PDB file of C-alpha atoms in Angstrom:
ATOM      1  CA  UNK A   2     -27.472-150.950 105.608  1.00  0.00           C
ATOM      2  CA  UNK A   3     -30.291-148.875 106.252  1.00  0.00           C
ATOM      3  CA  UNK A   4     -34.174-149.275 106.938  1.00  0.00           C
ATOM      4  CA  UNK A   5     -36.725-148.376 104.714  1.00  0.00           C
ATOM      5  CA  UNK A   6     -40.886-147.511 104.972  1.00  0.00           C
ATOM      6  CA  UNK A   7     -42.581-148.866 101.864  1.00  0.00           C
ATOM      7  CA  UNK A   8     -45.811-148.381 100.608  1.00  0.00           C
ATOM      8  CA  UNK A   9     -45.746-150.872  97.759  1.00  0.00           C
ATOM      9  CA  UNK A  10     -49.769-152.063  96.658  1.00  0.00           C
ATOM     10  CA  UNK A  11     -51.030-149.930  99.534  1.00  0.00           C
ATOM     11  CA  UNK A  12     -49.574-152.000 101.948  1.00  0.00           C
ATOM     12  CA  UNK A  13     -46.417-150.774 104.141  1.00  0.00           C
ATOM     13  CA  UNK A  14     -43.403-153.206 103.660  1.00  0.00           C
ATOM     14  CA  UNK A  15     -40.433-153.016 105.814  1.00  0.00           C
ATOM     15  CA  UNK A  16     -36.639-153.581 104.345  1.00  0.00           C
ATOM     16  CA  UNK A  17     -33.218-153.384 105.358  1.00  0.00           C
ATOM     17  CA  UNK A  18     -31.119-153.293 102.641  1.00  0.00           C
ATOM     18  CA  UNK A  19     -27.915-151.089 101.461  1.00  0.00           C
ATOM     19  CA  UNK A  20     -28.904-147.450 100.606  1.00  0.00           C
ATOM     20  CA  UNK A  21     -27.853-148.456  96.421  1.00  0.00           C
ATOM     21  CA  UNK A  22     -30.028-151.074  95.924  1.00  0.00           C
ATOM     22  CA  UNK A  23     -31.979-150.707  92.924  1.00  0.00           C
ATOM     23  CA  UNK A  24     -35.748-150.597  93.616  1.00  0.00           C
ATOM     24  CA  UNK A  25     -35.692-153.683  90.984  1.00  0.00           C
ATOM     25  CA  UNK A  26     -33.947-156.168  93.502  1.00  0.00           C
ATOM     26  CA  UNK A  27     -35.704-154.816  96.833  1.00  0.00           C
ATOM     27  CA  UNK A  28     -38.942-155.840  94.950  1.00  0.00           C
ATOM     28  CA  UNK A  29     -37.511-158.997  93.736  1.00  0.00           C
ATOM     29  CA  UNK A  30     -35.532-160.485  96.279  1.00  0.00           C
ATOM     30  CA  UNK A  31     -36.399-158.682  99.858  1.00  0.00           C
ATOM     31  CA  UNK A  32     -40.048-158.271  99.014  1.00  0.00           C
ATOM     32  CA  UNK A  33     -40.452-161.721  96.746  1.00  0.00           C
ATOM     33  CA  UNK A  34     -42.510-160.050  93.874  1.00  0.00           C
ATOM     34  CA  UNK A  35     -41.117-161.606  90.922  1.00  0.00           C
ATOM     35  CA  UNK A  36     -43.737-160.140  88.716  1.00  0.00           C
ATOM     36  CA  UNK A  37     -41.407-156.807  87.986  1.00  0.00           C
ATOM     37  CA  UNK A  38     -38.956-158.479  85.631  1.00  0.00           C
ATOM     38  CA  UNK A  39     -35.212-157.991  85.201  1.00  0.00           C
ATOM     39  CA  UNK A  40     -33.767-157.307  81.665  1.00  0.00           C
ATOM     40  CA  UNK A  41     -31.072-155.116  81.258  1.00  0.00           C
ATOM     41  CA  UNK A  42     -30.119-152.968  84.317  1.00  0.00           C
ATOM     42  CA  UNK A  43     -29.860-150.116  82.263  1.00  0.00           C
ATOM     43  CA  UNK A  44     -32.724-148.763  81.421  1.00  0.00           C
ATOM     44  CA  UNK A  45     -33.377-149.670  78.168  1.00  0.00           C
ATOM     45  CA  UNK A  46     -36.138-152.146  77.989  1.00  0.00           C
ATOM     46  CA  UNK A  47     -38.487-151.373  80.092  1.00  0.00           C
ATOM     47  CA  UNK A  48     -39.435-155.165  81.685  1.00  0.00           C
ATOM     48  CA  UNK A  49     -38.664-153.871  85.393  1.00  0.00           C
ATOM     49  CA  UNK A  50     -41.708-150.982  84.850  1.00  0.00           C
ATOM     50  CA  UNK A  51     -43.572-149.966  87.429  1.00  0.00           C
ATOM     51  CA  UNK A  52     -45.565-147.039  88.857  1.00  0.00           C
ATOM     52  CA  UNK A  53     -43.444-144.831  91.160  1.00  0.00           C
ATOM     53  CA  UNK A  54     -45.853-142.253  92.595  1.00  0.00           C
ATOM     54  CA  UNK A  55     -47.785-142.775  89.407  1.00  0.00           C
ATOM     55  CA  UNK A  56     -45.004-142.539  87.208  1.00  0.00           C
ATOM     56  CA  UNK A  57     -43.985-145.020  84.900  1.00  0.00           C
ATOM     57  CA  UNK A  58     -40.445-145.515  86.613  1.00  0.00           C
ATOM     58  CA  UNK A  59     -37.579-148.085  85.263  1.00  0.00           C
ATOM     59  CA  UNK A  60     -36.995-149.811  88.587  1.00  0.00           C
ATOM     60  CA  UNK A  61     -33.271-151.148  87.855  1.00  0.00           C
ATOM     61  CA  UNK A  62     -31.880-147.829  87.908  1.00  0.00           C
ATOM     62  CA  UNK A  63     -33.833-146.338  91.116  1.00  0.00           C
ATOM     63  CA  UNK A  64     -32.056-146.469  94.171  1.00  0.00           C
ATOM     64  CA  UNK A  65     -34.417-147.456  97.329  1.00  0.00           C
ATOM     65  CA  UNK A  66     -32.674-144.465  99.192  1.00  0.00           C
ATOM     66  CA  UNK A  67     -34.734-142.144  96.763  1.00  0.00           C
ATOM     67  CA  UNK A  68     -38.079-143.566  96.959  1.00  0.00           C
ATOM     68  CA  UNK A  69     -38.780-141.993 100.200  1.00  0.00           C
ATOM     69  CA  UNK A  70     -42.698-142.263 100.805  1.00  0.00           C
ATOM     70  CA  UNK A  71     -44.052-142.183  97.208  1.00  0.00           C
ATOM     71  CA  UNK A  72     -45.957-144.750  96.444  1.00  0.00           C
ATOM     72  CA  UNK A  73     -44.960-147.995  94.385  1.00  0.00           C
ATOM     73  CA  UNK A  74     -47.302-149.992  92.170  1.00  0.00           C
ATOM     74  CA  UNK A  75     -46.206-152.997  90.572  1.00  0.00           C
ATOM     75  CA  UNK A  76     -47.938-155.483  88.439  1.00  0.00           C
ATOM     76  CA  UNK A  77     -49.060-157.357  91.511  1.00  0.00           C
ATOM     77  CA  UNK A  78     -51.053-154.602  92.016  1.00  0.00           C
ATOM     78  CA  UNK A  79     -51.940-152.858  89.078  1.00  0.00           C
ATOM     79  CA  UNK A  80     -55.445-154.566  88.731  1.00  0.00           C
ATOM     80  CA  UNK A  81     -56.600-152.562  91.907  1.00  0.00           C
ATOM     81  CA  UNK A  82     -57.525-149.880  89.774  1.00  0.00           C
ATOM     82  CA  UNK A  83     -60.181-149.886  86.889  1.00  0.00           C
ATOM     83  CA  UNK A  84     -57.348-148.561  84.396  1.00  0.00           C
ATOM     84  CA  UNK A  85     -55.152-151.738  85.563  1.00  0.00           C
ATOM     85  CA  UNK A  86     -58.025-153.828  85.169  1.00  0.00           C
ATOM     86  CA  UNK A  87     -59.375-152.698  82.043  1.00  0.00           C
ATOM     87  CA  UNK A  88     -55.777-153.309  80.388  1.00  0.00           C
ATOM     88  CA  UNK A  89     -55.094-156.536  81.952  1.00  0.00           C
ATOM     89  CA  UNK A  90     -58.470-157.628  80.764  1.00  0.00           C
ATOM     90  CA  UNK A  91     -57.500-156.392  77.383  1.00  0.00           C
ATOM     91  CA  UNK A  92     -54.297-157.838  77.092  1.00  0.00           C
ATOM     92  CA  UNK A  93     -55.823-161.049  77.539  1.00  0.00           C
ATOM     93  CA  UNK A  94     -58.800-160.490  75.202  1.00  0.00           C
ATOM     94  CA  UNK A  95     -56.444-159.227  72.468  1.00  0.00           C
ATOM     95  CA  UNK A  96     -53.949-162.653  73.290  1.00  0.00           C
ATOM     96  CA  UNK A  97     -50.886-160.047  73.608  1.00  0.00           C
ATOM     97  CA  UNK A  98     -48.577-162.570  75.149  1.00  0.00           C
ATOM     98  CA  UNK A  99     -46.449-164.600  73.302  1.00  0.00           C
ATOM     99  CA  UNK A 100     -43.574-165.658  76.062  1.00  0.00           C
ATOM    100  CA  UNK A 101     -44.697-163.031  78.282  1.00  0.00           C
ATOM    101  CA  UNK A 102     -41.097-162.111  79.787  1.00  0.00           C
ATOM    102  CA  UNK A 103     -42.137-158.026  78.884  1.00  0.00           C
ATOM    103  CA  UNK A 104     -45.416-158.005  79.860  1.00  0.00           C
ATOM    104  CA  UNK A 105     -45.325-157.085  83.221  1.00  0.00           C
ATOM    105  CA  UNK A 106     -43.264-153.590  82.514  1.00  0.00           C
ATOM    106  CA  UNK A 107     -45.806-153.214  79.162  1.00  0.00           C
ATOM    107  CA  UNK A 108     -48.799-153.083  80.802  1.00  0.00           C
ATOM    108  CA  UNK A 109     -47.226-151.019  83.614  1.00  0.00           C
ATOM    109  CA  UNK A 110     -46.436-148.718  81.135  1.00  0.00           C
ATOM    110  CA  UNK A 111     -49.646-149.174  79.665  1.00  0.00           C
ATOM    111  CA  UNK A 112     -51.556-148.198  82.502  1.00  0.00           C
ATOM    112  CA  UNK A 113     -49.840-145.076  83.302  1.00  0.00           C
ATOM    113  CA  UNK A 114     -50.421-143.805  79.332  1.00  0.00           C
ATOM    114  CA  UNK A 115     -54.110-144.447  79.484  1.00  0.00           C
ATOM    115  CA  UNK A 116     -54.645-142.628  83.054  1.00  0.00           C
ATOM    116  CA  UNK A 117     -53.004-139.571  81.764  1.00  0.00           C
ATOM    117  CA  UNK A 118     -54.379-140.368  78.044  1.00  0.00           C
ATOM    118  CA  UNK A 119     -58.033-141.552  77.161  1.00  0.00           C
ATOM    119  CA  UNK A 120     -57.977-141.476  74.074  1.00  0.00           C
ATOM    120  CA  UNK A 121     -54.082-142.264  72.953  1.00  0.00           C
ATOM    121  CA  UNK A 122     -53.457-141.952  69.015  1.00  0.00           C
ATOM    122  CA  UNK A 123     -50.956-144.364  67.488  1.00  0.00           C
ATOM    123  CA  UNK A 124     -48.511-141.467  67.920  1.00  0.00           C
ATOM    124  CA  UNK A 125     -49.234-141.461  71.959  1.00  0.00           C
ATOM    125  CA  UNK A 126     -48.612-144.918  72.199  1.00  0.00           C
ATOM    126  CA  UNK A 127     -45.408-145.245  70.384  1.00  0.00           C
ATOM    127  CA  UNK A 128     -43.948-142.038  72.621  1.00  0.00           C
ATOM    128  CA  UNK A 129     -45.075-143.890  75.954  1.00  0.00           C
ATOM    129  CA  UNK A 130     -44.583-147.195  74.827  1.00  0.00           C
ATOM    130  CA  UNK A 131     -41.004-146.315  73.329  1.00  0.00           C
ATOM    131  CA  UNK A 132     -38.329-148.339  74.980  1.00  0.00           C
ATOM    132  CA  UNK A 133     -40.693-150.985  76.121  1.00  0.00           C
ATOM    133  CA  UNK A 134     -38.818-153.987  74.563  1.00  0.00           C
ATOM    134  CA  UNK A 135     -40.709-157.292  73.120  1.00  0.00           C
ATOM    135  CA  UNK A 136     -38.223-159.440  71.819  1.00  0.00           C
ATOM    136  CA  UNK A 137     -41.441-161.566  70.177  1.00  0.00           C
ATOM    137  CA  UNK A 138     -42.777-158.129  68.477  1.00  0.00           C
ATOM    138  CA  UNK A 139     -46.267-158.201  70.243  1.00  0.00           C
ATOM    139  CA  UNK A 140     -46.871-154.319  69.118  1.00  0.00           C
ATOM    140  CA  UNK A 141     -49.723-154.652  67.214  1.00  0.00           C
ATOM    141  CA  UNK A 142     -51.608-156.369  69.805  1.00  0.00           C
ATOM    142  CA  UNK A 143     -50.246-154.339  72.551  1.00  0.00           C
ATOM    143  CA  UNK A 144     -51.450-151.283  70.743  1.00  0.00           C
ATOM    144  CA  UNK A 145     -54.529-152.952  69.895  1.00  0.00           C
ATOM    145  CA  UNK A 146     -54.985-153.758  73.482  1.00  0.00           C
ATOM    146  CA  UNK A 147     -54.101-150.587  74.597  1.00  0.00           C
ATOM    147  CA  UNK A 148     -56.736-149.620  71.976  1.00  0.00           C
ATOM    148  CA  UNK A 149     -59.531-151.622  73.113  1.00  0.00           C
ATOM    149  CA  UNK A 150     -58.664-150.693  76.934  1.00  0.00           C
ATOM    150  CA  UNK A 151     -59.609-147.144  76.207  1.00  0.00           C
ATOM    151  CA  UNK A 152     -62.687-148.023  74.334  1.00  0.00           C
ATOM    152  CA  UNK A 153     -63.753-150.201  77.176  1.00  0.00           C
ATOM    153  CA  UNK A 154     -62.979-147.365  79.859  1.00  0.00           C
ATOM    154  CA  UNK A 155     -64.401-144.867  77.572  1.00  0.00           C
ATOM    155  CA  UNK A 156     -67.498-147.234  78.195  1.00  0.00           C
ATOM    156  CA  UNK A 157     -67.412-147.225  82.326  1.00  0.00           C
ATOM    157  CA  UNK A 158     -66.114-150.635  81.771  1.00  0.00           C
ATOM    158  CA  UNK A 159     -63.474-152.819  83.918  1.00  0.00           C
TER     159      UNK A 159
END
């Protein structure tokens, strides 16, 4: 067991937990923020997204012991930002969500695509939005949302 300094939100958040727990599960079960979901463990789907020192990171498969100091965003606290607004906003214009169990780790990806990416092309979207599972097949309206986010930042909106 070892203690760890997290700045998760921009708050500091104290754990002690084993050195090779996944970043997922400190989230989920030390720091209750069920928002981050679990869906694989491996990787591949994307529902455990969030923003690792603004990185889109898969949080399942990140050890706490290498988070050090960078800072974690997670859905909870991805509206603190005019990006994380504007794309909530939009995901709930557009009616996205159909069960909703992928949302969370879409619009974390989401985000980080449109602060690197203004103006994403159908090609950008499907590269950063790649491996983002929906098991309802919400892409068009996530790419329409992620569409009409950019439009509405474009505008000095959210």
């Amino acid at each position: 067991m070892a203690t760890y300094q997290l700045n998760v939100n921009g708050q500091r958040k104290e754990v002690t937990v084993d050195p090779s727990t996944p970043l997922l599960w400190v989230l989920r079960e030390e720091l209750k923020m069920t928002g981050t979901k679990f869906g694989c463990g491996i990787s591949a789907c994307g529902a455990c997204t969030v923003h690792l020192a603004g990185v889109a990171t898969r949080s399942c498969i990140v050890p706490i012991s290498h988070v050090g100091d960078r800072a974690i965003i997670t859905i909870e606290g991805v509206g603190q930002d005019s990006v994380g607004r504007a794309v909530q906003n939009a995901w709930v214009d557009t009616d996205v969500v159909q069960c909703g169990y992928c949302q969370s780790g879409q619009i974390m990806a989401a985000v980080a695509l449109l602060k690197h990416t203004k103006k994403p092309t159908d090609q950008n979207i499907d590269e950063s939005m790649g491996g983002n599972i929906c098991r309802c097949a919400t892409y068009v309206r996530i790419r329409e949302a992620i569409k009409n986010a950019a439009a509405e930042l474009s505008k000095g909106g959210a």
